[in-house]
């Protein structure tokens, strides 16, 4: 039997790293086209606000509309001048987008046990997976692209393939709106050296501006600087990040047990009425609280983000006295942040509330909770259960109904 013993002194070689980055351009428009094939060849744009408002701006555009000059973020009336009267303006359809996103997620799950997907992009770590062993390096990207298109019905997707996570993301963006770019093993550094500094992912806008001020427009220039120089010019956090990015060393982002839970209310029309905006903040905080309870989490902080009609943004973070999932506390903190933050006389386009520093709900009660707090918890639990069965919009604050009439 001794001949069958495995030699434990020898460790198995680590599998070759293999990262795939998937990005979907103009996802909201492509999803509508999947649901309504008659839109094929029709120039149209998707808006988040009222589709009959001349102040609305395009959130996503079809390929046909983009070929005629329409771009995301462009006001509808400007897009009509460029495209013509044939431009159709459609509202965003969350249900259709969710269905297409679910189809994409099912394909990701076929390829790797733990894909990381968000609204319009996904990471697939195929290192050591059966697909990576059975498929050639140059064939794996086209194979995934074909499978995603076949399953989802989307026409345009971009895939980047590399042993470096950083390079895979850069290549996926270069492949937009449709295509595959693969970096051969061992060529990651040579590929990075040809990229401009603006293409590096995850850098703050202030960091990019500072790089331009120093005349550092290419990755090859940043490679000539050591870590100490980068930290001195860009700060400890950004300088260290740049040092890793330009060498392809930035691996998987740091994992945290804290997951930010966000909720957003897009106003049907730009609003400057104080009472209506207060109702919108309450509704958004209520939605964030609902998502927090569904995830069985409590939050220690709240972030409020305001987007104005001129696309400027303002945000404020509030720390809560204790971790909570109570709408009364989260709503009050959101309203207080709004009253302090909203000082511009410009109409608002959307409001976002995020629950920060979340942790699993343990059911632990406050020592000084009374009958009122006990009733509040029971009411919140019943409301969450009802909304999980019928949807969030089944029960909403009465004041928020006026938002639909705007």
C-alpha angles and dihedrals in degrees: 000000000000089000090064096054116115117237100242092184090077116072122210115255114256113253120254109269112248122182126182121191119196122195128180117205119213091001096174092055095044091050091055089050090054091053094043111034089182087077090070108122093008118121107233141151133208122227130191095209131051110322091216095055117105089208094061119110128213115263095185135356136206121249091251092054092046092052087057095052106273117135135183111268093029116130112252094240091054091048090052090055091053100040101029134231091309091077110113119208115208133181120245114264111213095185093055092047091049091052093050091045090053091052091052091048090054090056092048089053089054091058104041136009096232114033117172109218134171132176100298107005143043142196120220118190104198097170108143095354121139091248091056090053096046098043130062119246093246094045101050096076096050090045092054092045092053092047093050093049092047094050101040104031091230115147101203128045132147126215129190120195125194145130086242120070091212094051092047091056093047092049092049090055091048089052093056133155094022134348148058129268119188127193114211118236111272094020096089096104093046089050092050092050090063094053125096119237093249090066094063107110125233100023121136118244091242089056092052091049091051091051089055090049089056091047092245099144100147136053090233088064092050090050089063091062122082124224095263092055093048092049091049093051102037106022131256098288101040094036092054091046092052090049090058097039097054089051094046089243098123100109130179111335119259110278120227133187087222113089121187112229114206136192127185135195116200109200114229088228133011107278131201099166109118097213093049091048090052089054090049091052091050091049092049092047089049090052092049090049090051092052089047092055093045089056090048090237138132126212132222096192144026130214122199119200122189123194115197129209090257088056093249116140136213128183140180132189122213125194115219121223091239139359110279147160094199115127091212092063098037092046093048092049091049093050092048090051091048094051090051096042104041103079101130121098091225126113119254125238102188143357126211129192120190127191107221136198092021125186134178115284109247098185091241111153128215113257092232098046113130137193092288094057091046091054090046092055092048092049091048092050092049091048092050092049091051093048092048089058100039104021132261094279091061089084120025134155111277093234092060091065089077089064090068091058094057 
